[in-house]
């Protein structure tokens, strides 16, 4: 909700340090354990690449940065799932604005390496640029370079070429470690330049391995973890290291493996995957079960949930969410879900939080693991189209609270209290004496109950499956909060004011009591607020959401520093943005997003986004008397609340018009199915041994695509047969990821199509699917059958052509080399004849420098550049969509369209594909040469594909190409294809077009 005209009009009138890392003992050397007693105090200033030395330590409560307690409120994003570097800044700024102070970043080995010893960190793979951008945004970084990252990407992040190497992955096998060392050398050469400890950047923590618990008790596993630790330290990484346990199972706590004498540089972290139907588990102060209780496994280090799943991925067919896709993920894991689980973690004393995902993004090209389709929206608070969703409210509130109320960095369990119908956690800060209560309702009905507190009984109402935070004795600057029925979101000082914000559900009556030994002067700046002073306490009550933000000014009494109390419902609170500058804190209210605030003399220069007309109100350091918004001066006046408020509303976003897609041209391909096709340049498939975990058929040959260097996308086989007279049946064994398929032709005659089944809830996690396709000539139509038999009886050779959509490699979560399972054909058999066969194989050509190894597969059109802008398609046949045909094979559709999005507007555009689900076909979507995903019409659930700006030219011409695979059993499309506006805002970030080379 934008700042209302009523509100707008009313406003216009009215020390101790932790250990230092990287000391005199050489790279990675650690000094003594952190200091035992670090008092509660202000958090460290936002990080930057300031070129100053910093210390990073910890005690059992929290991290200690330069002797100050830091609560880490991290959100995860995957730069490789947003292949437009300009937009990295957009997402990072949204994360920071909405409460995150840290970003967790996996680095996918397969995204950067096309062959052993080859590493590319340019273009969309520019890790250095991402880390610089994070520092410029003021975010710490948790760096996660693997070597195994999972992240639901192909092979869990292992490069395709690793599937055909010797050595067992994720062990101390020297053959594997040699490749790992190369990777770490390459990535750490960049990472060490961005460490927070030496001021080069903001990398605060560094993860080695991922959920490596399957072999935690084996000597080779301990040797493996020790090798990774020592290698990272030897590469000059001196920030704390950690591993994320698959669950709270006490795997890889400090002392479980040899660190070469380094002490105190290892944190224990664990992952936790929440389900809405599950009661939140206690993983810390209130946990039971000893070492298996989460943070209790490492009592001398701070509680660290390294990956908290506030959403989840969805498999092909949509079994996870009943076919409703990520909208259902977001509905079932809503704001109440976030509060219930995250507040439980806070109550358990966890002070290092990583939310997975803050932004999911897109598994474009052949990046996704078999278990996911193209979209990786994840039900995150920031959706795949970069829109902030209603789920952001608790993340925004809790993030700013943990950063700006230092009491939460040092909480101990206090005496148990009970309230009827609620699960209550009680903690206290030993330094300040403040008390924190988390009241959780695990039931299906709202509960109103009397909560016993240090300030007396407080009546609270907690909605069904939700939680409420109550604090008592909390410092609000120079005054003390006795209690409030709604939680604080922040406290800060701006100029001469102390400011505190309290927020809760719309329509709730917020009640706050402030200790005031002397009667203060109270000024109700908005009509909704009511107050009364009695017996040394100021009582304030405000109905939340009535008119937006409600302000109550408290002055004089026992303090001469004014206290501005702000009250907001959740929709209003997400439009309040505190921003720290070197000159002091700025607080902005009104716009949809504040990206940056810069003080320039007496002017505060703001950049951000608006979606609809809104007011603008700014509190800042003393001396500020002018405001700019997105480079333009804003006429303001001073209000009674000490702010500058705009005299006119900021404009909303103008309309964005999208063109209809037309002018399609079509061309059929798969000339590889014709017997006379020249395959002499293809690889000869004649290997007899393989490193795959899939057995090689007795007598061979090896037909696995990876063994011939084809690691991603479709692969073609041509078997040259002699002695095929009398042939009646062909059997083809094959192995693929989820939703793999196979098409076969014999002497140009279609034999048919075989496809793997759609996964259900029980099989959605399966990464490798194997089957045997059986093609009997007797099953063909009579005229085709007889024609084929006559041809086979004639002298000369014959050709069996096979196209396999191999999908992706399995992940290796169990450290069992499952990523080495074969992809493509695994064997061939014949009945009625015993022909000799000579096989040739062809897949994707060498990757181009811009798009990388996972963009293209082995379709003829891909090898010939039919997906690229500038390809001469003038000879293709004009067609209109929907198109209806019934033939087995591949056809391409191309068109161009021009966008004219107004300057200064960030428009997120999607492509919608839709058709009768009875029609069996699939589509690869290419925009300006970039493979942005795969659509399977009769499987789903995805129909909308995000077209990221930078790949999409929002003010120019774009080329759209659709590669359609049809199985010939039904009429096939494509059906409807249209552009859709997924979101827009005035503002955004400058976008540079990603290199999209044509032919």
mmCIF file of N, CA and C in Angstrom, residues 643-707:
data_model
loop_
_atom_site.group_PDB
_atom_site.id
_atom_site.type_symbol
_atom_site.label_atom_id
_atom_site.label_comp_id
_atom_site.label_asym_id
_atom_site.label_seq_id
_atom_site.Cartn_x
_atom_site.Cartn_y
_atom_site.Cartn_z
ATOM 1 N N UNK A 643 10.924 15.112 10.385
ATOM 2 C CA UNK A 643 11.278 14.585 9.072
ATOM 3 C C UNK A 643 11.125 15.665 8.006
ATOM 4 N N UNK A 644 11.659 15.329 6.819
ATOM 5 C CA UNK A 644 11.362 16.084 5.612
ATOM 6 C C UNK A 644 10.365 15.266 4.815
ATOM 7 N N UNK A 645 9.263 15.877 4.438
ATOM 8 C CA UNK A 645 8.262 15.150 3.675
ATOM 9 C C UNK A 645 8.021 15.857 2.347
ATOM 10 N N UNK A 646 7.843 15.061 1.309
ATOM 11 C CA UNK A 646 7.649 15.619 -0.024
ATOM 12 C C UNK A 646 6.319 16.342 -0.103
ATOM 13 N N UNK A 647 6.313 17.468 -0.808
ATOM 14 C CA UNK A 647 5.082 18.244 -0.954
ATOM 15 C C UNK A 647 4.192 17.699 -2.061
ATOM 16 N N UNK A 648 4.718 16.828 -2.881
ATOM 17 C CA UNK A 648 3.910 16.184 -3.921
ATOM 18 C C UNK A 648 4.238 14.697 -3.910
ATOM 19 N N UNK A 649 3.279 13.913 -4.351
ATOM 20 C CA UNK A 649 3.492 12.471 -4.386
ATOM 21 C C UNK A 649 4.502 12.102 -5.472
ATOM 22 N N UNK A 650 5.340 11.128 -5.159
ATOM 23 C CA UNK A 650 6.201 10.563 -6.190
ATOM 24 C C UNK A 650 5.341 9.815 -7.191
ATOM 25 N N UNK A 651 5.665 9.900 -8.475
ATOM 26 C CA UNK A 651 4.833 9.218 -9.463
ATOM 27 C C UNK A 651 5.004 7.698 -9.390
ATOM 28 N N UNK A 652 3.986 6.993 -9.851
ATOM 29 C CA UNK A 652 4.060 5.549 -9.976
ATOM 30 C C UNK A 652 4.738 5.156 -11.270
ATOM 31 N N UNK A 653 4.518 3.915 -11.680
ATOM 32 C CA UNK A 653 5.169 3.410 -12.881
ATOM 33 C C UNK A 653 4.228 3.592 -14.071
ATOM 34 N N UNK A 654 4.720 4.075 -15.200
ATOM 35 C CA UNK A 654 3.853 4.205 -16.378
ATOM 36 C C UNK A 654 3.505 2.831 -16.945
ATOM 37 N N UNK A 655 2.477 2.807 -17.763
ATOM 38 C CA UNK A 655 2.062 1.557 -18.401
ATOM 39 C C UNK A 655 3.167 1.035 -19.316
ATOM 40 N N UNK A 656 3.295 -0.275 -19.330
ATOM 41 C CA UNK A 656 4.232 -0.945 -20.228
ATOM 42 C C UNK A 656 3.420 -1.792 -21.198
ATOM 43 N N UNK A 657 3.576 -1.528 -22.471
ATOM 44 C CA UNK A 657 2.831 -2.253 -23.498
ATOM 45 C C UNK A 657 3.746 -3.285 -24.156
ATOM 46 N N UNK A 658 3.246 -4.501 -24.256
ATOM 47 C CA UNK A 658 4.009 -5.579 -24.874
ATOM 48 C C UNK A 658 3.384 -5.952 -26.206
ATOM 49 N N UNK A 659 4.193 -6.253 -27.195
ATOM 50 C CA UNK A 659 3.650 -6.602 -28.512
ATOM 51 C C UNK A 659 3.119 -8.032 -28.543
ATOM 52 N N UNK A 660 2.223 -8.286 -29.479
ATOM 53 C CA UNK A 660 1.815 -9.659 -29.769
ATOM 54 C C UNK A 660 2.911 -10.324 -30.586
ATOM 55 N N UNK A 661 3.097 -11.609 -30.343
ATOM 56 C CA UNK A 661 4.099 -12.353 -31.096
ATOM 57 C C UNK A 661 3.486 -12.865 -32.390
ATOM 58 N N UNK A 662 4.120 -12.560 -33.483
ATOM 59 C CA UNK A 662 3.657 -13.005 -34.794
ATOM 60 C C UNK A 662 4.827 -13.091 -35.751
ATOM 61 N N UNK A 663 4.523 -13.280 -37.007
ATOM 62 C CA UNK A 663 5.583 -13.358 -38.002
ATOM 63 C C UNK A 663 6.470 -14.579 -37.853
ATOM 64 N N UNK A 664 5.887 -15.681 -37.402
ATOM 65 C CA UNK A 664 6.662 -16.895 -37.173
ATOM 66 C C UNK A 664 7.089 -17.534 -38.495
ATOM 67 N N UNK A 665 8.280 -18.129 -38.479
ATOM 68 C CA UNK A 665 8.755 -18.959 -39.589
ATOM 69 C C UNK A 665 9.148 -20.325 -39.037
ATOM 70 N N UNK A 666 8.920 -21.357 -39.843
ATOM 71 C CA UNK A 666 9.112 -22.732 -39.382
ATOM 72 C C UNK A 666 10.023 -23.505 -40.330
ATOM 73 N N UNK A 667 10.854 -24.372 -39.733
ATOM 74 C CA UNK A 667 11.666 -25.299 -40.522
ATOM 75 C C UNK A 667 11.798 -26.597 -39.749
ATOM 76 N N UNK A 668 11.565 -27.727 -40.433
ATOM 77 C CA UNK A 668 11.801 -29.032 -39.829
ATOM 78 C C UNK A 668 13.285 -29.353 -39.923
ATOM 79 N N UNK A 669 13.746 -30.174 -38.974
ATOM 80 C CA UNK A 669 15.162 -30.557 -39.037
ATOM 81 C C UNK A 669 15.290 -32.067 -38.938
ATOM 82 N N UNK A 670 16.144 -32.572 -38.052
ATOM 83 C CA UNK A 670 16.609 -33.947 -37.894
ATOM 84 C C UNK A 670 16.977 -34.630 -39.209
ATOM 85 N N UNK A 671 17.838 -33.989 -40.027
ATOM 86 C CA UNK A 671 18.342 -34.697 -41.201
ATOM 87 C C UNK A 671 19.172 -35.922 -40.814
ATOM 88 N N UNK A 672 19.583 -35.984 -39.536
ATOM 89 C CA UNK A 672 20.364 -37.126 -39.067
ATOM 90 C C UNK A 672 19.597 -38.443 -39.178
ATOM 91 N N UNK A 673 18.258 -38.339 -39.272
ATOM 92 C CA UNK A 673 17.460 -39.567 -39.377
ATOM 93 C C UNK A 673 17.491 -40.155 -40.780
ATOM 94 N N UNK A 674 17.941 -39.390 -41.762
ATOM 95 C CA UNK A 674 17.957 -39.877 -43.154
ATOM 96 C C UNK A 674 19.150 -40.797 -43.372
ATOM 97 N N UNK A 675 18.970 -41.871 -44.099
ATOM 98 C CA UNK A 675 20.085 -42.826 -44.279
ATOM 99 C C UNK A 675 21.278 -42.225 -44.990
ATOM 100 N N UNK A 676 21.079 -41.233 -45.859
ATOM 101 C CA UNK A 676 22.197 -40.672 -46.605
ATOM 102 C C UNK A 676 22.907 -39.533 -45.922
ATOM 103 N N UNK A 677 22.545 -39.201 -44.684
ATOM 104 C CA UNK A 677 23.173 -38.090 -43.972
ATOM 105 C C UNK A 677 24.659 -38.378 -43.772
ATOM 106 N N UNK A 678 25.473 -37.372 -43.966
ATOM 107 C CA UNK A 678 26.915 -37.532 -43.853
ATOM 108 C C UNK A 678 27.344 -37.366 -42.397
ATOM 109 N N UNK A 679 27.676 -38.448 -41.748
ATOM 110 C CA UNK A 679 28.117 -38.411 -40.356
ATOM 111 C C UNK A 679 29.606 -38.721 -40.233
ATOM 112 N N UNK A 680 30.340 -38.559 -41.305
ATOM 113 C CA UNK A 680 31.752 -38.950 -41.301
ATOM 114 C C UNK A 680 32.584 -38.135 -40.307
ATOM 115 N N UNK A 681 32.119 -36.940 -39.966
ATOM 116 C CA UNK A 681 32.865 -36.113 -39.016
ATOM 117 C C UNK A 681 32.485 -36.399 -37.565
ATOM 118 N N UNK A 682 31.508 -37.252 -37.337
ATOM 119 C CA UNK A 682 31.080 -37.580 -35.977
ATOM 120 C C UNK A 682 32.120 -38.455 -35.290
ATOM 121 N N UNK A 683 32.045 -38.486 -33.955
ATOM 122 C CA UNK A 683 32.925 -39.357 -33.183
ATOM 123 C C UNK A 683 32.551 -40.815 -33.385
ATOM 124 N N UNK A 684 33.529 -41.660 -33.532
ATOM 125 C CA UNK A 684 33.285 -43.099 -33.591
ATOM 126 C C UNK A 684 33.131 -43.623 -32.172
ATOM 127 N N UNK A 685 32.031 -44.286 -31.901
ATOM 128 C CA UNK A 685 31.766 -44.822 -30.556
ATOM 129 C C UNK A 685 32.314 -46.245 -30.485
ATOM 130 N N UNK A 686 33.572 -46.350 -30.103
ATOM 131 C CA UNK A 686 34.219 -47.663 -30.110
ATOM 132 C C UNK A 686 34.980 -47.958 -28.825
ATOM 133 N N UNK A 687 34.743 -47.152 -27.766
ATOM 134 C CA UNK A 687 35.443 -47.409 -26.511
ATOM 135 C C UNK A 687 34.921 -48.691 -25.870
ATOM 136 N N UNK A 688 35.769 -49.328 -25.068
ATOM 137 C CA UNK A 688 35.398 -50.588 -24.433
ATOM 138 C C UNK A 688 35.361 -50.499 -22.909
ATOM 139 N N UNK A 689 35.903 -49.434 -22.361
ATOM 140 C CA UNK A 689 35.889 -49.259 -20.910
ATOM 141 C C UNK A 689 35.415 -47.853 -20.574
ATOM 142 N N UNK A 690 34.947 -47.690 -19.340
ATOM 143 C CA UNK A 690 34.401 -46.400 -18.917
ATOM 144 C C UNK A 690 34.556 -46.252 -17.414
ATOM 145 N N UNK A 691 34.663 -45.003 -16.944
ATOM 146 C CA UNK A 691 34.657 -44.706 -15.513
ATOM 147 C C UNK A 691 33.239 -44.552 -14.969
ATOM 148 N N UNK A 692 32.242 -44.739 -15.797
ATOM 149 C CA UNK A 692 30.851 -44.600 -15.360
ATOM 150 C C UNK A 692 30.504 -45.671 -14.334
ATOM 151 N N UNK A 693 29.540 -45.348 -13.481
ATOM 152 C CA UNK A 693 29.005 -46.352 -12.560
ATOM 153 C C UNK A 693 28.036 -47.291 -13.255
ATOM 154 N N UNK A 694 27.667 -46.993 -14.494
ATOM 155 C CA UNK A 694 26.801 -47.865 -15.284
ATOM 156 C C UNK A 694 27.660 -48.923 -15.977
ATOM 157 N N UNK A 695 27.308 -50.193 -15.838
ATOM 158 C CA UNK A 695 28.136 -51.240 -16.463
ATOM 159 C C UNK A 695 28.135 -51.117 -17.991
ATOM 160 N N UNK A 696 29.286 -51.397 -18.579
ATOM 161 C CA UNK A 696 29.391 -51.450 -20.031
ATOM 162 C C UNK A 696 28.847 -52.804 -20.493
ATOM 163 N N UNK A 697 27.963 -52.825 -21.489
ATOM 164 C CA UNK A 697 27.438 -54.116 -21.963
ATOM 165 C C UNK A 697 28.563 -55.066 -22.377
ATOM 166 N N UNK A 698 28.350 -56.325 -22.101
ATOM 167 C CA UNK A 698 29.359 -57.329 -22.452
ATOM 168 C C UNK A 698 29.674 -57.233 -23.941
ATOM 169 N N UNK A 699 30.936 -57.103 -24.253
ATOM 170 C CA UNK A 699 31.361 -56.970 -25.641
ATOM 171 C C UNK A 699 31.335 -55.558 -26.165
ATOM 172 N N UNK A 700 30.734 -54.635 -25.388
ATOM 173 C CA UNK A 700 30.719 -53.216 -25.764
ATOM 174 C C UNK A 700 29.911 -52.962 -27.023
ATOM 175 N N UNK A 701 30.084 -51.814 -27.615
ATOM 176 C CA UNK A 701 30.976 -50.746 -27.173
ATOM 177 C C UNK A 701 30.317 -49.852 -26.137
ATOM 178 N N UNK A 702 31.121 -48.920 -25.572
ATOM 179 C CA UNK A 702 30.581 -47.881 -24.710
ATOM 180 C C UNK A 702 29.813 -46.890 -25.581
ATOM 181 N N UNK A 703 28.557 -46.655 -25.219
ATOM 182 C CA UNK A 703 27.740 -45.689 -25.957
ATOM 183 C C UNK A 703 27.400 -44.454 -25.115
ATOM 184 N N UNK A 704 27.935 -44.406 -23.905
ATOM 185 C CA UNK A 704 27.589 -43.324 -22.989
ATOM 186 C C UNK A 704 28.101 -41.994 -23.550
ATOM 187 N N UNK A 705 27.223 -41.006 -23.578
ATOM 188 C CA UNK A 705 27.558 -39.732 -24.227
ATOM 189 C C UNK A 705 28.750 -39.041 -23.577
ATOM 190 N N UNK A 706 28.835 -39.080 -22.244
ATOM 191 C CA UNK A 706 29.917 -38.376 -21.561
ATOM 192 C C UNK A 706 31.286 -38.889 -21.984
ATOM 193 N N UNK A 707 31.399 -40.177 -22.266
ATOM 194 C CA UNK A 707 32.693 -40.743 -22.613
ATOM 195 C C UNK A 707 33.240 -40.187 -23.930
#
